[in-house]
Short mmCIF file of C-alpha atoms in Angstrom, two decimals:
data_model
loop_
_atom_site.label_atom_id
_atom_site.label_comp_id
_atom_site.label_asym_id
_atom_site.label_seq_id
_atom_site.Cartn_x
_atom_site.Cartn_y
_atom_site.Cartn_z
CA MET A 24 8.04 -8.44 -31.98
CA THR A 25 10.89 -6.10 -30.84
CA ILE A 26 12.01 -8.09 -27.39
CA PRO A 27 12.62 -12.71 -28.73
CA THR A 28 11.92 -14.47 -26.10
CA THR A 29 15.76 -15.72 -24.91
CA ALA A 30 17.24 -12.69 -25.39
CA GLU A 31 14.54 -11.06 -22.31
CA PRO A 32 15.85 -7.66 -20.60
CA ARG A 33 17.94 -7.43 -17.74
CA LYS A 34 16.36 -5.02 -15.24
CA PRO A 35 18.64 -2.30 -14.62
CA GLY A 36 20.70 -2.15 -11.76
CA HIS A 37 19.67 2.36 -11.08
CA ILE A 38 15.99 -0.07 -10.06
CA PHE A 39 15.83 -1.35 -6.13
CA ASP A 40 13.85 -4.70 -5.65
CA ARG A 41 11.19 -4.55 -7.94
CA ASP A 42 12.51 -7.70 -9.24
CA ARG A 43 8.51 -9.55 -9.92
CA GLU A 44 7.71 -6.88 -11.74
CA TRP A 45 10.00 -6.59 -13.49
CA GLY A 46 10.05 -10.02 -14.55
CA GLY A 47 5.92 -9.34 -15.43
CA LEU A 48 6.27 -6.79 -17.25
CA VAL A 49 8.89 -8.86 -19.76
CA LYS A 50 6.93 -11.46 -19.75
CA PHE A 51 4.21 -9.54 -20.63
CA VAL A 52 5.34 -7.56 -24.13
CA ALA A 53 8.21 -10.85 -24.94
CA SER A 54 4.63 -13.38 -25.23
CA PRO A 55 4.35 -15.17 -28.28
CA ASP A 56 0.56 -15.49 -27.50
CA PRO A 57 -0.47 -12.75 -30.02
CA ASP A 58 -3.68 -12.39 -28.42
CA VAL A 59 -1.02 -10.35 -25.65
CA ARG A 60 -2.08 -6.16 -26.77
CA LEU A 61 -3.07 -4.85 -23.26
CA GLY A 62 -1.56 -4.85 -19.70
CA ILE A 63 -2.97 -2.43 -17.01
CA VAL A 64 -0.89 -0.88 -14.46
CA SER A 65 -2.00 1.00 -11.51
CA GLY A 66 0.26 1.90 -8.32
CA ARG A 67 -0.60 5.28 -6.01
CA ARG A 68 1.31 8.47 -5.99
CA ARG A 69 5.05 8.19 -5.95
CA GLN A 70 6.41 4.09 -6.10
CA GLY A 71 7.76 4.25 -8.96
CA LYS A 72 5.96 3.27 -11.64
CA THR A 73 7.03 5.58 -13.61
CA TYR A 74 10.85 5.06 -13.03
CA LEU A 75 10.19 1.06 -14.36
CA LEU A 76 7.71 0.98 -16.68
CA ASP A 77 10.50 3.47 -18.20
CA ALA A 78 12.80 1.53 -17.52
CA VAL A 79 11.00 -1.58 -19.55
CA ALA A 80 10.46 1.26 -22.49
CA ALA A 81 13.44 2.48 -23.29
CA ALA A 82 15.08 -1.80 -23.20
CA VAL A 83 12.92 -2.12 -26.42
CA ASP A 84 12.82 0.75 -28.02
CA GLY A 85 9.20 1.19 -27.01
CA PHE A 86 7.06 4.59 -27.16
CA PHE A 87 6.29 5.66 -23.06
CA TYR A 88 4.03 9.11 -23.15
CA THR A 89 3.21 10.63 -19.75
CA ALA A 90 0.41 12.01 -19.68
CA THR A 91 -0.58 15.59 -18.45
CA GLU A 92 -4.05 16.84 -16.48
CA ASP A 93 -5.16 19.00 -19.87
CA THR A 94 -8.00 19.30 -22.09
CA GLU A 95 -9.36 17.45 -24.74
CA THR A 96 -7.32 20.04 -27.20
CA ASP A 97 -4.64 20.59 -25.34
CA ALA A 98 -4.29 16.51 -24.59
CA LEU A 99 -4.04 15.77 -28.43
CA ALA A 100 -2.00 17.92 -29.09
CA ASN A 101 0.78 17.31 -26.47
CA PHE A 102 0.55 13.14 -27.69
CA GLY A 103 0.97 14.34 -31.82
CA ARG A 104 3.98 16.30 -30.41
CA ALA A 105 5.36 13.17 -28.73
CA LEU A 106 4.66 10.51 -31.55
CA GLY A 107 6.26 13.22 -33.76
CA GLU A 108 9.26 13.03 -31.87
CA TRP A 109 9.37 9.77 -31.03
CA THR A 110 9.39 9.13 -34.77
CA GLY A 111 11.84 10.98 -35.56
CA GLY A 112 8.86 12.42 -38.38
CA GLY A 113 8.18 15.95 -36.33
CA ARG A 114 4.89 17.04 -35.38
CA TYR A 115 1.49 15.23 -35.92
CA ALA A 116 -1.94 16.73 -35.59
CA PHE A 117 -5.44 14.65 -34.90
CA ALA A 118 -8.78 15.86 -34.96
CA ASP A 119 -9.67 13.22 -32.33
CA TRP A 120 -8.63 10.49 -30.20
CA GLY A 121 -9.69 7.56 -33.24
CA GLU A 122 -7.16 9.16 -35.67
CA ALA A 123 -4.67 9.82 -33.08
CA LEU A 124 -4.78 5.91 -32.08
CA ASP A 125 -5.37 4.49 -35.45
CA ARG A 126 -1.71 6.58 -36.79
CA LEU A 127 -0.65 5.76 -32.92
CA PHE A 128 -0.14 1.31 -33.72
CA ALA A 129 0.80 2.26 -37.12
CA VAL A 130 3.58 3.59 -36.56
CA ALA A 131 4.84 1.26 -33.44
CA THR A 132 3.73 -1.81 -35.05
CA GLY A 133 5.87 -4.51 -33.18
CA LYS A 134 6.68 -1.92 -30.40
CA LEU A 135 5.04 -1.32 -27.28
CA ILE A 136 3.92 1.66 -26.18
CA VAL A 137 3.41 2.36 -22.59
CA ILE A 138 0.71 5.35 -21.83
CA ASP A 139 1.07 6.43 -18.58
CA GLU A 140 -1.20 9.02 -16.19
CA PHE A 141 -4.14 7.52 -18.13
CA PRO A 142 -6.80 9.30 -16.16
CA TYR A 143 -6.04 12.16 -17.20
CA LEU A 144 -6.38 11.54 -20.72
CA SER A 145 -10.47 9.24 -19.82
CA LYS A 146 -10.80 12.33 -17.90
CA ALA A 147 -10.45 14.61 -20.86
CA SER A 148 -11.58 12.40 -23.06
CA PRO A 149 -14.59 9.47 -21.67
CA ALA A 150 -14.87 7.88 -24.70
CA LEU A 151 -11.31 6.95 -24.67
CA PRO A 152 -11.10 3.36 -23.25
CA SER A 153 -14.68 2.41 -26.11
CA LEU A 154 -11.51 3.90 -28.94
CA LEU A 155 -9.16 0.88 -27.05
CA GLN A 156 -11.12 -1.76 -27.38
CA ARG A 157 -12.26 -1.13 -30.99
CA ALA A 158 -8.67 -0.56 -31.87
CA LEU A 159 -8.32 -4.02 -29.72
CA GLU A 160 -10.41 -6.53 -31.23
CA PRO A 161 -9.18 -8.71 -33.91
CA ARG A 162 -9.68 -6.58 -36.85
CA GLY A 163 -8.46 -3.25 -35.29
CA ALA A 164 -5.47 -1.24 -35.40
CA ALA A 165 -3.85 -2.85 -32.35
CA ARG A 166 -4.13 -6.01 -33.65
CA GLN A 167 -2.50 -5.79 -36.99
CA SER A 168 -0.27 -3.65 -35.47
CA ARG A 169 1.46 -5.95 -33.01
CA SER A 170 1.39 -4.33 -30.94
CA ARG A 171 1.46 -4.07 -26.91
CA LEU A 172 -0.76 -1.51 -25.12
CA LEU A 173 0.38 -0.80 -21.31
CA LEU A 174 -1.49 1.57 -19.38
CA CYS A 175 -0.80 3.25 -16.64
CA GLY A 176 -2.21 5.21 -13.93
CA SER A 177 -1.70 6.42 -10.31
CA ALA A 178 -5.73 7.48 -9.32
CA MET A 179 -6.01 3.45 -8.18
CA SER A 180 -10.25 3.44 -8.28
CA VAL A 181 -10.38 4.59 -11.13
CA MET A 182 -7.91 2.23 -12.83
CA GLY A 183 -10.14 -0.31 -11.08
CA ARG A 184 -12.72 0.25 -13.20
CA LEU A 185 -10.68 -0.02 -16.05
CA LEU A 186 -11.67 -3.75 -15.98
CA SER A 187 -14.40 -3.99 -13.96
CA GLY A 188 -18.10 -4.54 -14.51
CA SER A 189 -19.05 -3.75 -18.12
CA ALA A 190 -16.44 -1.32 -18.30
CA PRO A 191 -15.28 -1.58 -22.40
CA LEU A 192 -11.61 -3.30 -21.67
CA ARG A 193 -13.36 -5.49 -19.31
CA GLY A 194 -11.85 -9.37 -20.51
CA ARG A 195 -9.28 -7.58 -22.87
CA ALA A 196 -5.61 -7.28 -20.54
CA SER A 197 -3.29 -9.68 -20.11
CA LEU A 198 -1.37 -8.08 -17.18
CA GLU A 199 -3.12 -6.97 -14.55
CA LEU A 200 0.09 -5.23 -12.59
CA VAL A 201 -0.67 -3.28 -9.16
CA ILE A 202 2.73 -1.40 -7.77
CA ARG A 203 2.59 -1.65 -3.56
CA PRO A 204 5.10 0.17 -1.49
CA LEU A 205 8.06 -1.69 -0.65
CA GLY A 206 7.93 -4.19 2.20
CA TYR A 207 8.95 -2.49 5.32
CA ARG A 208 12.73 -5.10 5.23
CA ASP A 209 13.40 -4.11 1.91
CA ALA A 210 12.23 0.03 3.60
CA ALA A 211 15.15 -0.80 5.62
CA THR A 212 17.53 -1.58 3.85
CA PHE A 213 16.37 0.44 0.85
CA TRP A 214 17.00 4.06 3.35
CA GLY A 215 20.03 1.84 4.52
CA ILE A 216 19.18 1.75 7.58
CA THR A 217 20.75 -1.29 10.02
CA ASP A 218 18.40 -0.33 13.47
CA PRO A 219 15.16 -2.02 13.71
CA ARG A 220 14.24 0.32 16.12
CA LEU A 221 15.20 2.60 14.35
CA ALA A 222 13.48 0.72 11.04
CA VAL A 223 10.49 0.83 13.03
CA LEU A 224 10.35 4.46 13.51
CA VAL A 225 10.95 5.76 9.45
CA HIS A 226 8.89 3.61 8.47
CA SER A 227 6.00 4.21 11.06
CA ILE A 228 5.98 7.68 9.31
CA VAL A 229 7.41 7.02 5.63
CA GLY A 230 6.54 3.80 4.89
CA GLY A 231 8.01 2.20 2.09
CA THR A 232 6.99 4.71 -0.64
CA PRO A 233 10.50 5.33 -2.13
CA ALA A 234 10.48 8.47 -3.81
CA TYR A 235 9.53 9.95 0.11
CA ARG A 236 13.63 9.07 0.42
CA ARG A 237 14.90 10.77 -2.93
CA GLU A 238 13.03 13.07 -3.79
CA PHE A 239 10.68 14.31 -1.13
CA VAL A 240 13.99 13.98 1.73
CA ALA A 241 17.11 14.72 -0.64
CA SER A 242 18.46 11.36 1.25
CA ASP A 243 18.37 12.54 4.66
CA VAL A 244 18.71 9.70 7.07
CA PRO A 245 18.61 9.23 9.90
CA SER A 246 22.21 8.51 11.23
CA GLY A 247 20.72 7.12 14.64
CA LEU A 248 18.48 6.52 17.31
CA GLU A 249 19.66 9.67 18.88
CA ASP A 250 19.68 11.32 15.59
CA PHE A 251 16.25 10.53 14.70
CA ASP A 252 14.18 13.14 16.56
CA SER A 253 16.06 15.62 15.09
CA TRP A 254 15.47 14.08 11.29
CA VAL A 255 11.36 13.82 11.98
CA LEU A 256 11.67 17.94 12.75
CA ARG A 257 14.68 18.80 9.56
CA THR A 258 12.14 16.95 7.54
CA VAL A 259 8.58 15.60 7.91
CA LEU A 260 7.84 18.62 9.58
CA ASN A 261 9.85 21.21 7.85
CA SER A 262 6.91 23.25 5.96
CA GLN A 263 10.24 23.44 3.54
CA VAL A 264 10.49 20.33 2.52
CA PRO A 265 7.89 18.61 0.07
CA LEU A 266 7.24 15.04 3.08
CA PHE A 267 5.78 18.12 4.89
CA ARG A 268 2.56 18.62 2.68
CA GLU A 269 3.05 15.31 1.00
CA ALA A 270 -0.20 13.59 3.35
CA ARG A 271 -3.23 16.26 2.03
CA TYR A 272 -1.93 15.91 -1.63
CA LEU A 273 -2.42 12.24 -1.07
CA LEU A 274 -6.07 12.63 -0.72
CA ALA A 275 -6.00 14.90 -3.18
CA GLU A 276 -5.38 12.97 -5.97
CA GLU A 277 -8.07 11.19 -5.57
CA THR A 278 -10.90 12.13 -8.24
CA GLU A 279 -13.87 10.53 -6.49
CA ILE A 280 -12.84 12.75 -3.87
CA ARG A 281 -15.38 15.16 -3.48
CA ASP A 282 -15.43 16.57 0.38
CA PRO A 283 -11.15 16.19 1.59
CA ALA A 284 -12.74 17.60 4.77
CA LEU A 285 -15.70 14.70 5.42
CA TYR A 286 -12.59 11.90 4.07
CA HIS A 287 -9.50 14.04 6.14
CA ALA A 288 -12.76 12.80 9.44
CA VAL A 289 -12.57 9.89 8.83
CA LEU A 290 -8.69 8.78 8.46
CA GLY A 291 -8.07 10.66 11.92
CA ALA A 292 -10.77 8.97 13.35
CA ILE A 293 -9.38 5.37 12.33
CA ALA A 294 -5.18 7.57 12.98
CA ALA A 295 -7.01 8.09 16.40
CA GLY A 296 -7.93 4.08 17.67
CA ARG A 297 -12.20 4.17 16.53
CA ASN A 298 -11.31 2.10 13.56
CA THR A 299 -15.16 0.18 13.65
CA ARG A 300 -18.03 1.92 11.15
CA GLY A 301 -19.57 2.23 13.86
CA GLY A 302 -17.18 4.22 15.80
CA ILE A 303 -15.84 6.37 13.32
CA ALA A 304 -19.68 7.49 12.36
CA ASP A 305 -19.61 8.64 16.55
CA HIS A 306 -16.08 9.95 16.61
CA ILE A 307 -17.24 12.69 13.44
CA GLY A 308 -20.45 12.47 14.70
CA ARG A 309 -22.23 11.34 11.47
CA LYS A 310 -24.62 8.00 11.38
CA SER A 311 -23.07 4.96 10.40
CA PRO A 312 -24.73 5.08 6.18
CA ASP A 313 -23.45 8.72 6.15
CA ILE A 314 -20.30 7.20 6.21
CA SER A 315 -20.50 4.79 3.82
CA HIS A 316 -19.13 6.16 0.23
CA PRO A 317 -16.54 7.19 1.69
CA LEU A 318 -15.28 4.40 3.06
CA SER A 319 -15.66 3.08 -0.23
CA VAL A 320 -13.69 5.43 -2.17
CA LEU A 321 -11.06 5.42 0.64
CA GLU A 322 -10.91 1.41 0.15
CA ASP A 323 -10.84 1.77 -3.99
CA SER A 324 -8.05 4.23 -3.62
CA GLN A 325 -5.77 1.56 -1.38
CA LEU A 326 -5.35 4.41 1.03
CA ILE A 327 -7.30 2.57 3.58
CA SER A 328 -7.66 -1.60 4.38
CA HIS A 329 -11.36 -3.08 5.32
CA GLU A 330 -10.30 -6.41 7.61
CA ALA A 331 -13.16 -9.41 8.64
CA ASP A 332 -12.18 -9.99 12.79
CA PRO A 333 -12.30 -13.99 12.17
CA PHE A 334 -13.72 -14.39 15.22
CA ARG A 335 -16.63 -11.86 15.15
CA LYS A 336 -18.32 -12.52 12.28
CA GLY A 337 -20.24 -9.48 10.91
CA ARG A 338 -17.50 -7.46 13.15
CA SER A 339 -14.97 -5.08 10.59
CA THR A 340 -12.16 -3.27 11.49
CA TYR A 341 -10.71 -0.60 9.23
CA HIS A 342 -6.23 0.88 8.75
CA ILE A 343 -5.17 3.44 6.87
CA GLN A 344 -2.69 1.37 4.30
CA GLU A 345 -0.42 4.54 3.66
CA PRO A 346 1.68 5.38 7.33
CA LEU A 347 2.30 9.07 6.39
CA ILE A 348 -1.25 10.09 6.09
CA SER A 349 -2.17 8.37 9.81
CA PHE A 350 1.77 10.26 11.10
CA TYR A 351 -0.63 13.20 9.40
CA GLU A 352 -3.75 12.76 10.84
CA ALA A 353 -2.76 11.80 14.26
CA VAL A 354 0.57 14.50 14.75
CA MET A 355 0.17 17.37 12.13
CA ARG A 356 -3.32 17.82 11.89
CA ARG A 357 -4.26 19.21 14.48
CA GLU A 358 -0.58 21.07 16.00
CA TRP A 359 -0.62 22.34 11.86
CA THR A 360 -1.02 25.95 13.40
CA ARG A 361 1.67 26.15 14.83
CA LEU A 362 4.04 23.88 12.23
CA GLU A 363 3.26 26.57 9.43
CA ARG A 364 3.93 28.98 11.72
CA GLY A 365 7.71 27.40 11.78
CA ASP A 366 6.92 26.23 15.50
CA PRO A 367 8.24 22.29 14.24
CA ALA A 368 9.78 22.14 18.08
CA GLY A 369 6.95 22.70 19.93
CA ALA A 370 4.37 20.67 18.33
CA TRP A 371 6.68 17.50 18.60
CA ARG A 372 7.46 17.93 21.60
CA GLY A 373 4.01 17.83 22.30
CA ALA A 374 2.99 14.98 20.15
CA GLN A 375 5.77 12.75 21.60
CA ALA A 376 2.29 10.59 23.54
CA THR A 377 0.68 10.53 21.01
CA PHE A 378 2.99 9.32 17.80
CA SER A 379 3.99 6.69 19.82
CA SER A 380 0.59 5.40 21.01
CA GLN A 381 -1.71 6.55 17.67
CA VAL A 382 0.81 6.07 15.31
CA VAL A 383 4.23 3.23 15.69
CA GLY A 384 2.17 1.23 17.78
CA PRO A 385 -0.49 0.32 15.82
CA HIS A 386 2.35 0.43 13.14
CA PHE A 387 4.25 -2.05 15.21
CA GLU A 388 0.92 -4.41 15.22
CA SER A 389 1.23 -4.09 11.73
CA LEU A 390 4.76 -5.36 10.86
CA CYS A 391 4.14 -8.11 13.44
CA ARG A 392 0.91 -9.47 11.23
CA GLU A 393 3.37 -9.74 7.84
CA TRP A 394 5.75 -10.98 9.48
CA ALA A 395 3.45 -13.38 9.82
CA LEU A 396 2.26 -13.72 6.22
CA ASP A 397 5.69 -14.14 5.37
CA ALA A 398 6.80 -16.51 8.27
CA GLY A 399 4.65 -19.24 6.94
CA GLU A 400 4.91 -22.98 8.56
CA ASN A 401 7.70 -23.02 10.44
CA ALA A 402 6.79 -20.69 12.72
CA PHE A 403 2.88 -21.66 13.23
CA GLY A 404 3.35 -25.36 12.43
CA ASP A 405 1.47 -24.89 8.82
CA TRP A 406 0.73 -22.12 5.62
CA PRO A 407 -1.26 -19.11 6.80
CA GLY A 408 -5.14 -19.42 5.93
CA THR A 409 -6.08 -15.56 8.00
CA ILE A 410 -4.29 -13.18 9.10
CA ALA A 411 -5.40 -10.17 11.34
CA ALA A 412 -6.83 -9.15 14.22
CA GLY A 413 -9.47 -9.58 16.34
CA VAL A 414 -11.68 -9.76 19.12
CA VAL A 415 -12.45 -12.98 22.35
CA PRO A 416 -15.64 -11.93 23.90
CA ASP A 417 -14.65 -13.01 27.98
CA PRO A 418 -18.29 -13.04 29.17
CA ALA A 419 -17.43 -14.42 32.63
CA ASN A 420 -15.51 -11.51 32.89
CA ARG A 421 -16.88 -8.95 31.29
CA THR A 422 -14.49 -7.81 29.25
CA GLN A 423 -12.81 -8.84 25.54
CA ILE A 424 -9.21 -9.90 24.75
CA GLN A 425 -7.76 -7.98 21.91
CA VAL A 426 -5.82 -10.25 19.77
CA ASP A 427 -3.05 -8.05 17.54
CA VAL A 428 -2.03 -11.08 15.19
CA ALA A 429 -4.39 -14.10 15.08
CA VAL A 430 -2.65 -16.88 12.59
CA LEU A 431 -5.98 -19.52 11.58
CA GLY A 432 -5.26 -21.77 9.15
CA SER A 433 -7.18 -22.77 6.09
CA GLU A 434 -10.75 -23.98 6.27
CA ILE A 435 -11.49 -27.22 5.42
CA PRO A 436 -15.14 -28.04 5.44
CA GLY A 437 -16.22 -30.22 7.86
CA GLU A 438 -13.61 -29.70 10.18
CA PRO A 439 -12.95 -27.19 13.56
CA GLN A 440 -11.38 -23.63 12.25
CA ARG A 441 -7.99 -24.36 13.42
CA VAL A 442 -6.27 -21.71 15.09
CA LEU A 443 -2.51 -21.82 14.96
CA SER A 444 -1.07 -18.44 16.80
CA LEU A 445 -2.91 -16.31 19.01
CA GLY A 446 -0.07 -13.23 19.10
CA GLU A 447 -0.08 -10.07 21.47
CA ALA A 448 1.82 -6.53 20.24
CA LYS A 449 3.79 -4.57 22.29
CA TRP A 450 5.83 -1.62 21.16
CA GLY A 451 7.04 0.69 24.38
CA LYS A 452 6.75 -2.22 26.93
CA VAL A 453 8.89 -5.38 27.81
CA MET A 454 6.82 -8.32 28.26
CA THR A 455 5.78 -10.63 30.96
CA PRO A 456 4.44 -13.94 31.79
CA GLY A 457 0.47 -11.96 32.68
CA HIS A 458 0.14 -11.09 28.46
CA VAL A 459 0.64 -15.01 27.84
CA LYS A 460 -2.20 -15.98 30.48
CA ARG A 461 -4.40 -13.18 28.38
CA LEU A 462 -3.32 -14.86 25.22
CA ARG A 463 -4.24 -18.31 27.67
CA ARG A 464 -7.25 -17.39 27.65
CA ALA A 465 -8.86 -16.20 24.54
CA ARG A 466 -7.37 -19.64 23.73
CA ASP A 467 -9.61 -21.79 25.85
CA LEU A 468 -12.64 -19.08 24.82
CA LEU A 469 -11.81 -19.91 21.42
CA ALA A 470 -11.72 -23.47 22.02
CA VAL A 471 -14.94 -23.35 24.07
CA LYS A 472 -16.46 -21.84 20.83
CA GLY A 473 -15.46 -25.22 19.00
CA HIS A 474 -12.08 -23.70 17.28
CA ASP A 475 -8.77 -26.43 17.10
CA THR A 476 -7.11 -24.57 20.34
CA SER A 477 -4.62 -28.42 20.38
CA ARG A 478 -1.47 -26.51 19.13
CA THR A 479 -2.28 -23.51 18.99
CA LYS A 480 1.12 -20.75 19.25
CA LEU A 481 0.83 -18.47 22.20
CA THR A 482 2.91 -15.60 20.21
CA CYS A 483 4.31 -12.40 22.01
CA TYR A 484 6.10 -9.77 20.04
CA SER A 485 7.38 -6.87 21.94
CA GLY A 486 9.44 -4.15 20.81
CA ALA A 487 11.27 -3.33 23.84
CA GLY A 488 11.88 -7.33 25.02
CA PHE A 489 10.49 -9.66 26.93
CA ASP A 490 11.43 -9.53 31.28
CA ASP A 491 13.44 -12.46 32.67
CA ASP A 492 9.46 -14.62 34.08
CA LEU A 493 9.37 -14.83 30.50
CA GLN A 494 11.69 -15.43 28.41
CA ALA A 495 12.02 -18.41 31.00
CA GLU A 496 8.82 -19.74 30.23
CA ALA A 497 9.39 -19.37 26.85
CA ARG A 498 12.00 -21.71 27.03
CA GLU A 499 10.16 -24.67 29.09
CA ASP A 500 7.01 -24.05 26.87
CA ASP A 501 7.49 -24.75 23.29
CA LEU A 502 3.89 -22.78 21.90
CA VAL A 503 4.30 -20.20 24.24
CA HIS A 504 6.15 -18.06 21.21
CA LEU A 505 8.36 -15.17 21.16
CA VAL A 506 9.13 -12.50 18.66
CA GLY A 507 11.60 -9.17 18.83
CA LEU A 508 12.61 -6.79 16.29
CA ASP A 509 15.46 -9.16 15.62
CA THR A 510 13.32 -11.39 14.06
CA LEU A 511 11.66 -9.55 13.00
CA TYR A 512 14.09 -7.81 10.59
CA ALA A 513 15.77 -11.64 10.16
#
């Protein structure tokens, strides 16, 4: 191989974070094991996959090729041109992909090969994964050349199927790397935001997608809380800025989506808080079985997640994974005509309440669950096994208690399920002892159902703070825990 195991390249300084991803890629390239031949890299668009893979390929003098949406003939011509430029031998003309792969592995002996946006090629040439399978076999061209191949793509549903079921490449990959958005703390650092409240507001719109700061808003960062509304108007609500239509493009880029209106309706229902299967179907006027396929496609595309309720078997909820889509569905879609006509200020004035309740509020809850996942045993007395939102039925009061951040211990056969923490999250409301009272009631109901609640912490998460009475209660009771913005971003 090009890289000896004693001289692994360092991550370039211009790549922010991504230490774990860089380490995985370098380990794959530098592995002395001759059976390490294929790696799969995926992730939604704008996460920096191409940026990262190009840097790895450059560091080891590998071949890097980015496919485009072409016919098979044009794709072969473009590939032959790129390979010829890399070898310095002019231009290759290939009759088919079998010939192209044979030449590729012949000229890239002992090298790293990166094919970016692989779904474009496999769409135009469905036999390509099978041809790669043949090349990777013991007597195949890839094995003989001692080269290593990384296939990368943004169409998550397509990339997910490359290694699933009876797919030709199943069982052949030694690396399966998903490039995810930056975590909320890293995102704040990347944007250069030190005010936690401002960081939550910005993250609730653009999330942790690196490209949104640089390419999409040209590094326009709000200077402070007082500049946030102006920043929204000059970026995401500005029809001249690429971020304006990005949420629509994210959906359109998924190859499995045939009826965009239906998918937008499903996402709009989730953004409006109708996040159960029945609730979504009722919101859009469809029967529950009618939305099974859209939900599956959106989940495979990692645009939504599916989360089981830890307290009610058979009940689950759906959550939008991309903040920009939540913002678009809750705020922009209903004001689209006004926005396109150049009145973002009017649209934003009318959307303030919706933004707070349907965008920032649920997003803050998700950040609190992410914090709980990272907090570990120091926060809850043991390592969490499950972290989710849940509902605890209260039959006596004929109501239900919503638990925004439920932290459960790992299940141990024959022992009651341990509830490490029950949490409520409020973005814009100062929390009081009444919130702890509700959590205490939920704890008692779970104890009756057989859960182990002997050391359950009652945790209040707030973006607006805690009143004096609640702070006093937390000082006196070590099972009452308060998490504010400073703790969330510490």
